mmCIF file of C-alpha atoms in Angstrom:
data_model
loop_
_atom_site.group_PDB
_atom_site.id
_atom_site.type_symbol
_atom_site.label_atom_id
_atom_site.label_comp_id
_atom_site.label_asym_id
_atom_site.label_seq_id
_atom_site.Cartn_x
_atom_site.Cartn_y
_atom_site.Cartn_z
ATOM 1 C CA UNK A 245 -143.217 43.092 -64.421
ATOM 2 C CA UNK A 246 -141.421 45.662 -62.664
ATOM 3 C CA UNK A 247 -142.096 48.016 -59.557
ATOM 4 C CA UNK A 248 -143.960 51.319 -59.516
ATOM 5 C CA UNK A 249 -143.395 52.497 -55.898
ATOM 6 C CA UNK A 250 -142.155 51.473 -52.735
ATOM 7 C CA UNK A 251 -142.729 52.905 -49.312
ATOM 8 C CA UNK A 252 -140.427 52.274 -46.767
ATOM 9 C CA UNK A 253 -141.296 52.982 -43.167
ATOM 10 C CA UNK A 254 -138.942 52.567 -39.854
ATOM 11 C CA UNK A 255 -136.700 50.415 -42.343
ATOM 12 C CA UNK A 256 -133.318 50.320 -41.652
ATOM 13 C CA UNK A 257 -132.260 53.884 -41.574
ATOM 14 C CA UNK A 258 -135.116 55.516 -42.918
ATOM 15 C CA UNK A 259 -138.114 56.577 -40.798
ATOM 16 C CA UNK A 260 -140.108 57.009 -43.835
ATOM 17 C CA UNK A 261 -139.522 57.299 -47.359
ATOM 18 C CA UNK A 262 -141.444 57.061 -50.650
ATOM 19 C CA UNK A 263 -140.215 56.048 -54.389
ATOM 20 C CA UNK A 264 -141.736 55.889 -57.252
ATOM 21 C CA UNK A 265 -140.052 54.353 -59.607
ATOM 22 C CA UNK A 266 -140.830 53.047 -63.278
ATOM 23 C CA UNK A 267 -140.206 50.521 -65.974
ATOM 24 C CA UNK A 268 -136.724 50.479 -67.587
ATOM 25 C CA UNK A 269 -133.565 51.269 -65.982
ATOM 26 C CA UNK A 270 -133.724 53.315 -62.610
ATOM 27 C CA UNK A 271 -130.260 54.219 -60.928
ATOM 28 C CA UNK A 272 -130.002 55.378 -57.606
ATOM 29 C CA UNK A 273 -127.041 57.558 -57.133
ATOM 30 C CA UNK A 274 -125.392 58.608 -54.113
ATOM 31 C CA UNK A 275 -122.609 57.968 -51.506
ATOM 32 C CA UNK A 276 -121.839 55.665 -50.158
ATOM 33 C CA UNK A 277 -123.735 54.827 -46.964
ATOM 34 C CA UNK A 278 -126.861 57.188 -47.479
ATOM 35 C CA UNK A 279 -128.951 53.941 -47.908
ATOM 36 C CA UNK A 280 -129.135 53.197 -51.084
ATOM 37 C CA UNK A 281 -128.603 49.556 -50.338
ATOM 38 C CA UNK A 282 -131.295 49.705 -48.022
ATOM 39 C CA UNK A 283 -134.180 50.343 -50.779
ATOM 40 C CA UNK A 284 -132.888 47.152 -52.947
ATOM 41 C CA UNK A 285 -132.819 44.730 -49.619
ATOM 42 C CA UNK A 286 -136.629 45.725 -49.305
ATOM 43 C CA UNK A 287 -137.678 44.720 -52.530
ATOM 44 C CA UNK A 288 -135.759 41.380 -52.447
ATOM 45 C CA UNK A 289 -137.611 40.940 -48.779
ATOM 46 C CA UNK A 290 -140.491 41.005 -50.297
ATOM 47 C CA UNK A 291 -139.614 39.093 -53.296
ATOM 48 C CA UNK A 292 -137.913 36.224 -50.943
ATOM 49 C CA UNK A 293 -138.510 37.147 -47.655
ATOM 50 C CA UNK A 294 -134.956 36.946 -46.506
ATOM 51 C CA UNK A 295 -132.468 39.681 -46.509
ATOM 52 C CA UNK A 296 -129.135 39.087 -48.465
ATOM 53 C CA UNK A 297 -126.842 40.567 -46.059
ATOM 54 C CA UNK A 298 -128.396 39.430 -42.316
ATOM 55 C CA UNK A 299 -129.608 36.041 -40.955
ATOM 56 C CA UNK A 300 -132.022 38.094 -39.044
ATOM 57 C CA UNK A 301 -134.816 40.343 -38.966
ATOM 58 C CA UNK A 302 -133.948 42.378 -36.146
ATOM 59 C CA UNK A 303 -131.555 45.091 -38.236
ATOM 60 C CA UNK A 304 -133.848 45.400 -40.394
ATOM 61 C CA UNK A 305 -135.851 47.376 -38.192
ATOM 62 C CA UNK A 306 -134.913 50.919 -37.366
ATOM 63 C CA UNK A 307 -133.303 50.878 -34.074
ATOM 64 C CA UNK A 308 -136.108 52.389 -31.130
ATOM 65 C CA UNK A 309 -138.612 50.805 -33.268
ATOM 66 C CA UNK A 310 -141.226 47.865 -32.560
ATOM 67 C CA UNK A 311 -141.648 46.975 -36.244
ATOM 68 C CA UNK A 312 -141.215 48.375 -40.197
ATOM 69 C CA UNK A 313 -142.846 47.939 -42.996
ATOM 70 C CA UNK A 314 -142.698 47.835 -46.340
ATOM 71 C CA UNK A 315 -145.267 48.434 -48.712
ATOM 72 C CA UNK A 316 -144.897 47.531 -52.963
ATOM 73 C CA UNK A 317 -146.611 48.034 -55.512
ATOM 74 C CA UNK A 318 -145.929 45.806 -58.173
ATOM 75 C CA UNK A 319 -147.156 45.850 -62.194
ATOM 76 C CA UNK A 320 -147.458 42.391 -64.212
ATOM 77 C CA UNK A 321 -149.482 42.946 -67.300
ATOM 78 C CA UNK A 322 -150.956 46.473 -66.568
ATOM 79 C CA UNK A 323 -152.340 45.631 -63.323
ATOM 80 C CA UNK A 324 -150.948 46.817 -60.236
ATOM 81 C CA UNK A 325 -151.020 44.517 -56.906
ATOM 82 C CA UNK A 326 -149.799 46.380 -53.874
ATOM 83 C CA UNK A 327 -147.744 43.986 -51.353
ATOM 84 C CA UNK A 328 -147.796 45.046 -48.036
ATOM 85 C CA UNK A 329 -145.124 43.563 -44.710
ATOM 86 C CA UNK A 330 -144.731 44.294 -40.976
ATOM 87 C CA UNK A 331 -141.690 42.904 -39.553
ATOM 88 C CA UNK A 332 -141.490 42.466 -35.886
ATOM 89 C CA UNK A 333 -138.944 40.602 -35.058
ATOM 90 C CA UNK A 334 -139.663 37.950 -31.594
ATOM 91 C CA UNK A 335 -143.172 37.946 -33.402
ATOM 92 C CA UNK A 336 -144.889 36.520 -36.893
ATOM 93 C CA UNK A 337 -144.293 38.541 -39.621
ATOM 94 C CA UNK A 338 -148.121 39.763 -41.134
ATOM 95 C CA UNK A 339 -148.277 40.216 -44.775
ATOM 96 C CA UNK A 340 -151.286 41.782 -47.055
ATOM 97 C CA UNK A 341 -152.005 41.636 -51.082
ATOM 98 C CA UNK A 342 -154.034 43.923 -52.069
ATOM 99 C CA UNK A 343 -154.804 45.213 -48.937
ATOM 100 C CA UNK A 344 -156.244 41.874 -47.658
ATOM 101 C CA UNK A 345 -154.481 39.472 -45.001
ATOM 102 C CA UNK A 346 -153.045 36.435 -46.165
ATOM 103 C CA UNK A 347 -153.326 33.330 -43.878
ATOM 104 C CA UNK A 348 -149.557 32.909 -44.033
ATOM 105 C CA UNK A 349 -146.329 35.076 -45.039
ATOM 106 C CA UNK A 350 -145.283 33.162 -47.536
ATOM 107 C CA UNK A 351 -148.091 33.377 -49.220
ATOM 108 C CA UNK A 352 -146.700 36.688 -51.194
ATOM 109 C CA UNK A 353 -144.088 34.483 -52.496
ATOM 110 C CA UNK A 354 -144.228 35.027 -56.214
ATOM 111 C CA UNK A 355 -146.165 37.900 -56.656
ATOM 112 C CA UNK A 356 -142.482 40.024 -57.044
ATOM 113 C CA UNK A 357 -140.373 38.279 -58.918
ATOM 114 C CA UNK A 358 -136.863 39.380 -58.691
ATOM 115 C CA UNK A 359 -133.313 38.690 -59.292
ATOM 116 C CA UNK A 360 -130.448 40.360 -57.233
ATOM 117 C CA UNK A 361 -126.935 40.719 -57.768
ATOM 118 C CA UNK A 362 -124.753 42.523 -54.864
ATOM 119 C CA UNK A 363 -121.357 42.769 -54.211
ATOM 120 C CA UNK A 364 -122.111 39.886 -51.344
ATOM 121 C CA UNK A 365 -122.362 37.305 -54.194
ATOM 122 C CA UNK A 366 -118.928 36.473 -54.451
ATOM 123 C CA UNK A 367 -119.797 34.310 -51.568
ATOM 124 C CA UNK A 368 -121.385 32.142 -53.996
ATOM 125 C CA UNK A 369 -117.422 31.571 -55.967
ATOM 126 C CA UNK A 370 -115.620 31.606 -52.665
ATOM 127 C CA UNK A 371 -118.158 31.275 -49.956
ATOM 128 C CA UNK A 372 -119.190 27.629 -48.162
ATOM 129 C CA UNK A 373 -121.774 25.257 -50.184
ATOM 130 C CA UNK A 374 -124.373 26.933 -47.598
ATOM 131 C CA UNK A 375 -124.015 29.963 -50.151
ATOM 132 C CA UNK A 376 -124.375 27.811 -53.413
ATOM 133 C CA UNK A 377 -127.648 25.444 -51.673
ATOM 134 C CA UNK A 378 -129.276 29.211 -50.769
ATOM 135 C CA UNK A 379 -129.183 30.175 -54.690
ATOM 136 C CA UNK A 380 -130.556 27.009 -55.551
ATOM 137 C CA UNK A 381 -132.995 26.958 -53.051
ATOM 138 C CA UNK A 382 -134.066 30.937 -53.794
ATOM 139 C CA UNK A 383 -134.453 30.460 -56.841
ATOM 140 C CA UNK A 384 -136.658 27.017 -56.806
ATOM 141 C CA UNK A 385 -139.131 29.236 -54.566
ATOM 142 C CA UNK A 386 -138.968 31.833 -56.782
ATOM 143 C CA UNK A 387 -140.434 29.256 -59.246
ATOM 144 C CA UNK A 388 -142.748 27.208 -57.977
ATOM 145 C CA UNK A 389 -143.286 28.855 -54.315
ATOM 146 C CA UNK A 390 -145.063 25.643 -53.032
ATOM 147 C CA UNK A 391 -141.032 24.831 -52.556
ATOM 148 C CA UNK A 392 -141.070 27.257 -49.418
ATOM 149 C CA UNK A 393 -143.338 24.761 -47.540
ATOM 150 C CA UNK A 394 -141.147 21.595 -48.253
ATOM 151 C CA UNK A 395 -137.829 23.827 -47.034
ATOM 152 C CA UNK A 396 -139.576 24.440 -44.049
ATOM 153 C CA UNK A 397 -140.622 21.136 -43.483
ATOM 154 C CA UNK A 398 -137.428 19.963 -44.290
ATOM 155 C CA UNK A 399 -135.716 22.507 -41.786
ATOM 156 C CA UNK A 400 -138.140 21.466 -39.431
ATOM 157 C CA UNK A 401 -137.570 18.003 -39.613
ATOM 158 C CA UNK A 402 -133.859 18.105 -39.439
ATOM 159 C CA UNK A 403 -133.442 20.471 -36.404
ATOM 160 C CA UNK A 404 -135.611 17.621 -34.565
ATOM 161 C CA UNK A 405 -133.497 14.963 -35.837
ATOM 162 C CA UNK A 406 -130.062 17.062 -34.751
ATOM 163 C CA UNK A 407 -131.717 17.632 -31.586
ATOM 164 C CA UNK A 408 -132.255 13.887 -30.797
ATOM 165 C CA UNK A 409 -128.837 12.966 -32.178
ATOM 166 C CA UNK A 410 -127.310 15.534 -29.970
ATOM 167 C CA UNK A 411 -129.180 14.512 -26.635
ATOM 168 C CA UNK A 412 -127.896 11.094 -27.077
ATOM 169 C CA UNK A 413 -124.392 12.332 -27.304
ATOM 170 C CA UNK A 414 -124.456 14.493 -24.841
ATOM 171 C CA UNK A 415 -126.318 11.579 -22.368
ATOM 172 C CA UNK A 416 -123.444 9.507 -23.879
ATOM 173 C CA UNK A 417 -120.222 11.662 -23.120
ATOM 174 C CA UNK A 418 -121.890 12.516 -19.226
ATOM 175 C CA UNK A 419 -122.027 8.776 -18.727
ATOM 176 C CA UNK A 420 -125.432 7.595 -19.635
ATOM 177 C CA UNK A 421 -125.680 4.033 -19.860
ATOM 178 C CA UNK A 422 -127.852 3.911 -22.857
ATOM 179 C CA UNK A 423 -126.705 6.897 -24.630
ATOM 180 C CA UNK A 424 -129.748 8.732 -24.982
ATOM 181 C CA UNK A 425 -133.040 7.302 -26.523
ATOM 182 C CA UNK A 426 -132.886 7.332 -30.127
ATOM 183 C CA UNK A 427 -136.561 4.800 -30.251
ATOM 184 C CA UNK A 428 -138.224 7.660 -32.503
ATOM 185 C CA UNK A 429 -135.038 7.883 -35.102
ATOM 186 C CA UNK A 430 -136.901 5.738 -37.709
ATOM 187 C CA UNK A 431 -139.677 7.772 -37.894
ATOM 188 C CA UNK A 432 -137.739 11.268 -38.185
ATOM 189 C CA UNK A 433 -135.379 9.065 -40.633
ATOM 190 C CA UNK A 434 -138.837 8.936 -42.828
ATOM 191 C CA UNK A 435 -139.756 12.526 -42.745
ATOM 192 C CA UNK A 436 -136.314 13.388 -43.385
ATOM 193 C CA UNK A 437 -136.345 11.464 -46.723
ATOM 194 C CA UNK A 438 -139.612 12.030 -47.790
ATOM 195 C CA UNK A 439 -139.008 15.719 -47.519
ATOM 196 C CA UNK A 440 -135.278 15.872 -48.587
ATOM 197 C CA UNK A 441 -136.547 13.670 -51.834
ATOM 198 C CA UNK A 442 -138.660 16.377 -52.509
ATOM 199 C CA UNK A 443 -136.082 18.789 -52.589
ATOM 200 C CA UNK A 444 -133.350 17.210 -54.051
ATOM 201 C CA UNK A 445 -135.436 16.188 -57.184
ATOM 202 C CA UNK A 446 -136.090 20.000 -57.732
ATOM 203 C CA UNK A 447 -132.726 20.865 -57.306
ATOM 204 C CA UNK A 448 -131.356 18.120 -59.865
ATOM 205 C CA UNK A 449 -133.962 19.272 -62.673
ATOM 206 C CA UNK A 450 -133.582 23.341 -61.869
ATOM 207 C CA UNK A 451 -129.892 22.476 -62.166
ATOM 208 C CA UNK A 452 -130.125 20.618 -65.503
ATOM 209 C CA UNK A 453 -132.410 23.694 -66.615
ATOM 210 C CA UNK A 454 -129.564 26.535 -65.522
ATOM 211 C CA UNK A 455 -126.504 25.191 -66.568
ATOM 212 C CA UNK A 456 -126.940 26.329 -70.189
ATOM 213 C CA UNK A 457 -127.875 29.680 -68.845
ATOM 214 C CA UNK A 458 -125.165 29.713 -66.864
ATOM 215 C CA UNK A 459 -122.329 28.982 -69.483
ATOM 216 C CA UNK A 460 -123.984 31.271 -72.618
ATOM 217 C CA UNK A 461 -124.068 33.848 -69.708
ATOM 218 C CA UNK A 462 -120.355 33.708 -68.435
ATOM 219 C CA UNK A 463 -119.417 33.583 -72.028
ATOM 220 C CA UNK A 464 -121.215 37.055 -72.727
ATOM 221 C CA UNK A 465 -119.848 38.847 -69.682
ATOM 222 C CA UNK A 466 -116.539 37.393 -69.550
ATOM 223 C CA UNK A 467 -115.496 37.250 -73.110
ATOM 224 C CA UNK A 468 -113.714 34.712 -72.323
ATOM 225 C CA UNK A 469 -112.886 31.229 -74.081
ATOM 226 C CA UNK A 470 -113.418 29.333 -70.440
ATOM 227 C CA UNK A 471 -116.319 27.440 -70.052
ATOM 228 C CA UNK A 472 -118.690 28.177 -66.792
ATOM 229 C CA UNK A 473 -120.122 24.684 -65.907
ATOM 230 C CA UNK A 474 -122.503 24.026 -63.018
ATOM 231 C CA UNK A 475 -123.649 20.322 -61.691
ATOM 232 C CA UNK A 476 -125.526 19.101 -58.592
ATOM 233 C CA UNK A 477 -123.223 17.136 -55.867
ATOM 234 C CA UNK A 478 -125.337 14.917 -53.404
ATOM 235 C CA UNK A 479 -124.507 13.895 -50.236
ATOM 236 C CA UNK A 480 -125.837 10.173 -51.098
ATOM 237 C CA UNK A 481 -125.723 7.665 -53.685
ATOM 238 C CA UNK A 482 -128.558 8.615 -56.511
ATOM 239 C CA UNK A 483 -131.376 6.604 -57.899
ATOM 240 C CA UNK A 484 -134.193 6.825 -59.323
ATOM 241 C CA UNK A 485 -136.233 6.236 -55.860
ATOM 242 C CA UNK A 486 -134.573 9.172 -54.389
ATOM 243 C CA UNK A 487 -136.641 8.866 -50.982
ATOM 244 C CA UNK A 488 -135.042 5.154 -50.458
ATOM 245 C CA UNK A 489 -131.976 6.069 -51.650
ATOM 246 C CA UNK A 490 -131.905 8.918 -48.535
ATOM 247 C CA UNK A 491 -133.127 6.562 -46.216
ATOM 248 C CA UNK A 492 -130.365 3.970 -46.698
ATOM 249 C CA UNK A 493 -127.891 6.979 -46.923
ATOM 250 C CA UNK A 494 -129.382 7.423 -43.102
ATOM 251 C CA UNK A 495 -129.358 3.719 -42.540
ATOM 252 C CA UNK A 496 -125.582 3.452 -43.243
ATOM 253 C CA UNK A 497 -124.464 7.097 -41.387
ATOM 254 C CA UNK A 498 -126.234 6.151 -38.543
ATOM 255 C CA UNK A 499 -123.203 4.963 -36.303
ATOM 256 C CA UNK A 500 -120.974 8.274 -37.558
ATOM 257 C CA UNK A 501 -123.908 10.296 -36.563
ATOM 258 C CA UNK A 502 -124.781 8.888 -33.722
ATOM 259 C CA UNK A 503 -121.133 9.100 -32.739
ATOM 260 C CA UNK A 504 -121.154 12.864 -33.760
ATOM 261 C CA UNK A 505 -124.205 13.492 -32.740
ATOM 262 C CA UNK A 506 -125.534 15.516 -36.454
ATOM 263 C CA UNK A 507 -127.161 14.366 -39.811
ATOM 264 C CA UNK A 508 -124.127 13.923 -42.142
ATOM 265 C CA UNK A 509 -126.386 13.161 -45.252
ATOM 266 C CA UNK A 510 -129.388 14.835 -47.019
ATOM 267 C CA UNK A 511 -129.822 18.205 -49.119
ATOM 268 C CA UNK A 512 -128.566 20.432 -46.421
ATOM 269 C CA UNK A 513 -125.369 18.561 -47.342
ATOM 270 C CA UNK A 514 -125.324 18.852 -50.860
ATOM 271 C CA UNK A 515 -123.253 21.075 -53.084
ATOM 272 C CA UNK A 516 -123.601 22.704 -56.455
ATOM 273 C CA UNK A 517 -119.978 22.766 -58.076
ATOM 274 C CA UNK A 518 -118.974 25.324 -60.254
ATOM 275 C CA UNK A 519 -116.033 24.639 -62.382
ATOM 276 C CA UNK A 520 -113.961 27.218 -64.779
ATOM 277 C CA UNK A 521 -112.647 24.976 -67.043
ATOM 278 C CA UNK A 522 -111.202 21.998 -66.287
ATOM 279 C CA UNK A 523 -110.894 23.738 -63.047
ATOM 280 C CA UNK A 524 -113.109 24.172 -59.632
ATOM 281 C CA UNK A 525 -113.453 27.830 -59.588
ATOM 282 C CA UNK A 526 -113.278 28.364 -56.072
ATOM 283 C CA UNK A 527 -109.819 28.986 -55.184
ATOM 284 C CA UNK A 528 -108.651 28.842 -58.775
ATOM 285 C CA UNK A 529 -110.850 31.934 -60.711
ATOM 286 C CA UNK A 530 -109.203 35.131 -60.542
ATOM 287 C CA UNK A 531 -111.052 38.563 -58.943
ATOM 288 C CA UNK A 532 -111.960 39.233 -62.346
ATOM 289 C CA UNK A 533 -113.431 35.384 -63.012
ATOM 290 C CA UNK A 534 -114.774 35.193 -60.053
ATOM 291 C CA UNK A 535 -117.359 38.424 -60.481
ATOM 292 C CA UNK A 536 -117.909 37.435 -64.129
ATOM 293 C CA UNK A 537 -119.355 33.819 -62.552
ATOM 294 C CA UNK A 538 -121.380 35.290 -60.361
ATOM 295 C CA UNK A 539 -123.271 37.566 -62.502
ATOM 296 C CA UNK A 540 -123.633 34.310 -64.526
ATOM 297 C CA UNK A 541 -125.603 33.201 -61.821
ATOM 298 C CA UNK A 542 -128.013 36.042 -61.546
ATOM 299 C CA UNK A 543 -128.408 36.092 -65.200
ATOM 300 C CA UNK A 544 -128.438 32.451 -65.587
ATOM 301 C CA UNK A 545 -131.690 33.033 -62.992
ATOM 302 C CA UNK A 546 -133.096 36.015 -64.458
ATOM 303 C CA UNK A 547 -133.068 33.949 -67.783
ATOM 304 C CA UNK A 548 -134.722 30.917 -65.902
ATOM 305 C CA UNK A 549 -137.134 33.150 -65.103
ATOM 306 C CA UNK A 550 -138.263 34.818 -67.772
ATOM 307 C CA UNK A 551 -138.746 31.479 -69.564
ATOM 308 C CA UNK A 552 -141.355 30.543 -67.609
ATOM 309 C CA UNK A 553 -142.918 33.601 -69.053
ATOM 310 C CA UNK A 554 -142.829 36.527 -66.519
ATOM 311 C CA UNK A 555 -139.954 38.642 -66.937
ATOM 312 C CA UNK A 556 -138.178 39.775 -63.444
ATOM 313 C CA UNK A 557 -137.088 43.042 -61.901
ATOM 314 C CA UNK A 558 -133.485 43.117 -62.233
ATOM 315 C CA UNK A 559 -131.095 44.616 -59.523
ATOM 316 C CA UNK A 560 -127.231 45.668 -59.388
ATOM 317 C CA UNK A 561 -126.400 47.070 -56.559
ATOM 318 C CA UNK A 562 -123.076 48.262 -56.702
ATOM 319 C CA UNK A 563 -121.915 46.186 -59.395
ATOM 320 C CA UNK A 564 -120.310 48.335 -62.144
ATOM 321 C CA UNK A 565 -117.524 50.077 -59.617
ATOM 322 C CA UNK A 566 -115.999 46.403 -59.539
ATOM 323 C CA UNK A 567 -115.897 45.706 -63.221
ATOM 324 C CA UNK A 568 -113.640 46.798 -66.059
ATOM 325 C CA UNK A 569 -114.843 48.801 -68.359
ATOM 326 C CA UNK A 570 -115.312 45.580 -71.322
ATOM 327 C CA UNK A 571 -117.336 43.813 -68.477
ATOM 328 C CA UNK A 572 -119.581 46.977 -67.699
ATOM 329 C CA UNK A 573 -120.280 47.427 -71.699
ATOM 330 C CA UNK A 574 -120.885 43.958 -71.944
ATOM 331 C CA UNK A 575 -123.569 43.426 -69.083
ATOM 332 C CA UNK A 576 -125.433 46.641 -70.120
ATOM 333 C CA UNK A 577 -125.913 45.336 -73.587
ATOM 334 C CA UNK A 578 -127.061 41.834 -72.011
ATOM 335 C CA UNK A 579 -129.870 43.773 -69.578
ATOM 336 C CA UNK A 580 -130.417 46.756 -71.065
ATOM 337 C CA UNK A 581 -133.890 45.694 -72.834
ATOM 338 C CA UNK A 582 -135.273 44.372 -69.576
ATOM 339 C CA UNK A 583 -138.451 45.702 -68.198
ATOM 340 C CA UNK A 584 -136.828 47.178 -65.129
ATOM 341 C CA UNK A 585 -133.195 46.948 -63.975
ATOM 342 C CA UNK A 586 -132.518 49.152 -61.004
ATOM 343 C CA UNK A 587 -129.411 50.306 -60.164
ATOM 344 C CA UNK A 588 -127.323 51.588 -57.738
ATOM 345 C CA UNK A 589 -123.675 53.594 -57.577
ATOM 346 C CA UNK A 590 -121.802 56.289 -56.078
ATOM 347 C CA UNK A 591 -120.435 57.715 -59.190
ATOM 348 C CA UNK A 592 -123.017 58.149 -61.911
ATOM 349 C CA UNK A 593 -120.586 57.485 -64.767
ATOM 350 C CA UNK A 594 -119.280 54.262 -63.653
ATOM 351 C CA UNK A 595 -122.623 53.069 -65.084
ATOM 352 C CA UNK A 596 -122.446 52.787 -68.984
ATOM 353 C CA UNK A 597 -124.826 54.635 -71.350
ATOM 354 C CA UNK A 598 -127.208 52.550 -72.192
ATOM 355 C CA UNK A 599 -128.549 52.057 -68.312
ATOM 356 C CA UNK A 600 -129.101 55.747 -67.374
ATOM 357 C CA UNK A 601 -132.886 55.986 -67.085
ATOM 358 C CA UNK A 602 -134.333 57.645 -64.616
ATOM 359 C CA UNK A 603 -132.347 59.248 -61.776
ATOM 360 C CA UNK A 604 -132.541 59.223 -58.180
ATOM 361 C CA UNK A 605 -130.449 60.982 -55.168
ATOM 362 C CA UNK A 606 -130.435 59.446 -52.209
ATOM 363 C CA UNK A 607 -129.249 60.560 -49.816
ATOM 364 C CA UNK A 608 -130.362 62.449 -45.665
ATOM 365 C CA UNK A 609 -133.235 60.058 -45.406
ATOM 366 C CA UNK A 610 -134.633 61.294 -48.641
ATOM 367 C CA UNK A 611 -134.812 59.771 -52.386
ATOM 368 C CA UNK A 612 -135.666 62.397 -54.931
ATOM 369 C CA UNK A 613 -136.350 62.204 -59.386
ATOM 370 C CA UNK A 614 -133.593 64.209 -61.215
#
């Protein structure tokens, strides 16, 4: 798979811009701040539909503008499928493949697949366990996208849930005499587990899949004798009926919550820990350790992926500048045969050899081939 072109219009900083790109490595060059960044955000959003450095669509959309859109055109097996977005944020999102509208936006979901790394993934070494459960979650989409419904159900579920808890607590603390009525908390207790099940299951088995991705990768990268180990940490007890095992998590938290008025239990609680070691490498890996476990990550993914049997685009953005020059030799080798990698830098030669493909200024609004 990789991408043939992308058009960009009223995205971010550029009013309109056009790129065609190609199989193989593609490395965007230019200073920093012309936008390069920009260009890689778009394909992720269409390959995830979130951005990886804002919670919200409204910067994605070039300021005095109602909307942007992107438009992709993606090959997988020598035919092309052209992915189409409008973004208007305080409105639904419309989406087209192949030209035709598609009932729902996440119904794209798959058709780019796509692995990311970006100088905003230490956050998954150093960052909160929100950080870790969105790389899980990402990449159990990018999967089996059916996964996008049960987070949103999920999501859905638990917002009414907090909601409830936090009327009671709030009728509680002003002096209510009942504390809020918390009659329906059964029933949201059941379509809390029944979803969170769900998810948690697929998390456990997509974890047992990537660990040995993740350690063969950290080894390659790193060079170094440390082992990169990744397991699942659940909020509640396991079994092997994970959907009663969440409801008597519920059952037993209910008085804390109630008193706190939030869940304290289910897979928005969960962590994946990441140990260096004998060691937990947050707070404990070096600079160095720390960048060499989070391209482990993305590779680990990218691996994942291509296993299933379609092989991902690949993007570094801005990755080489931060590594010595035994890490950059070592990740080109590792990517270097992959059917697109795309890459961005300020200074061309930070970027070994053997991932100088095609070349592309950016730079005043404009991308142009060298």
């Amino acid at each position: 798979m990789y991408v043939r072109g992308l058009e960009l219009v009223d995205f971010r900083s550029y009013a309109r811009v056009v790129v065609e790109l190609g199989p193989g490595p593609c490395v965007l060059v230019g200073p920093n701040g012309v936008g390069k960044t920009n260009l890689v955000e778009a394909l992720a959003y269409v390959a995830t539909l979130e951005s990886h450095r804002v919670a919200t669509d409204a910067p994605l959309v070039r300021f005095g503008t109602a909307r942007a859109v992107i438009r992709c055109a993606v090959v997988h097996e020598e035919r092309e499928l052209l992915i189409e977005l409008s973004i208007e944020p305080g409105k639904a999102n419309r989406a087209r493949l192949g030209r035709s509208p598609v009932t729902r936006t996440r119904d794209i979901l798959g058709a780019l697949r796509l692995v990311l790394f970006a100088p905003e993934d230490l956050s998954l070494i150093r960052g909160d366990p929100s950080e870790r459960r969105r790389y899980l979650d990402e990449l159990l989409v990018a999967r089996q996208p059916r996964f996008a419904g049960v987070r949103s159900d999920y999501d859905r579920v638990l917002k009414q849930r907090n909601a409830l808890l936090r009327s009671a607590y709030l009728a509680r603390k002003t002096g209510g005499s009942r504390g809020g009525d918390l009659s329906t908390l059964d029933v949201w207790d059941a379509h809390l587990a029944r979803h969170g099940a769900q998810l948690v299951r697929a998390r456990l088995d997509l974890v047992a899949g990537l660990a040995p991705h993740v350690a063969k990768a950290y080894s390659a990268v790193s060079a170094s004798r440390s082992d990169a180990r990744i397991s699942y940490a659940p909020s509640f007890g396991l079994q092997d009926d994970l959907e009663q095992a969440l409801l008597a998590a519920l059952s037993e938290s209910r008085p804390s919550e109630i008193e706190r008025g939030v869940t304290l239990v289910g897979p928005h609680r969960d962590e994946l820990t990441l140990t260096l070691g004998e060691m937990p490498a947050k707070g404990y890996a070096s600079h160095g350790e720390s960048w060499s476990y989070a391209l482990a990550l993305r590779l680990a993914a990218y691996d994942l992926l291509r296993d299933d049997g379609i092989e991902p685009v690949l993007i570094l953005d801005d990755v080489f500048a931060e590594l010595d020059a035994g890490r950059r030799d070592r990740l080109a080798a590792l990517v270097g045969e992959a059917s697109q990698v795309v890459v961005t830098c300020a200074v061309e030669d930070d970027v070994p050899a053997g991932l100088r493909g095609a070349r592309f200024l950016v730079g005043g609004g404009e991308v142009q081939r060298v």
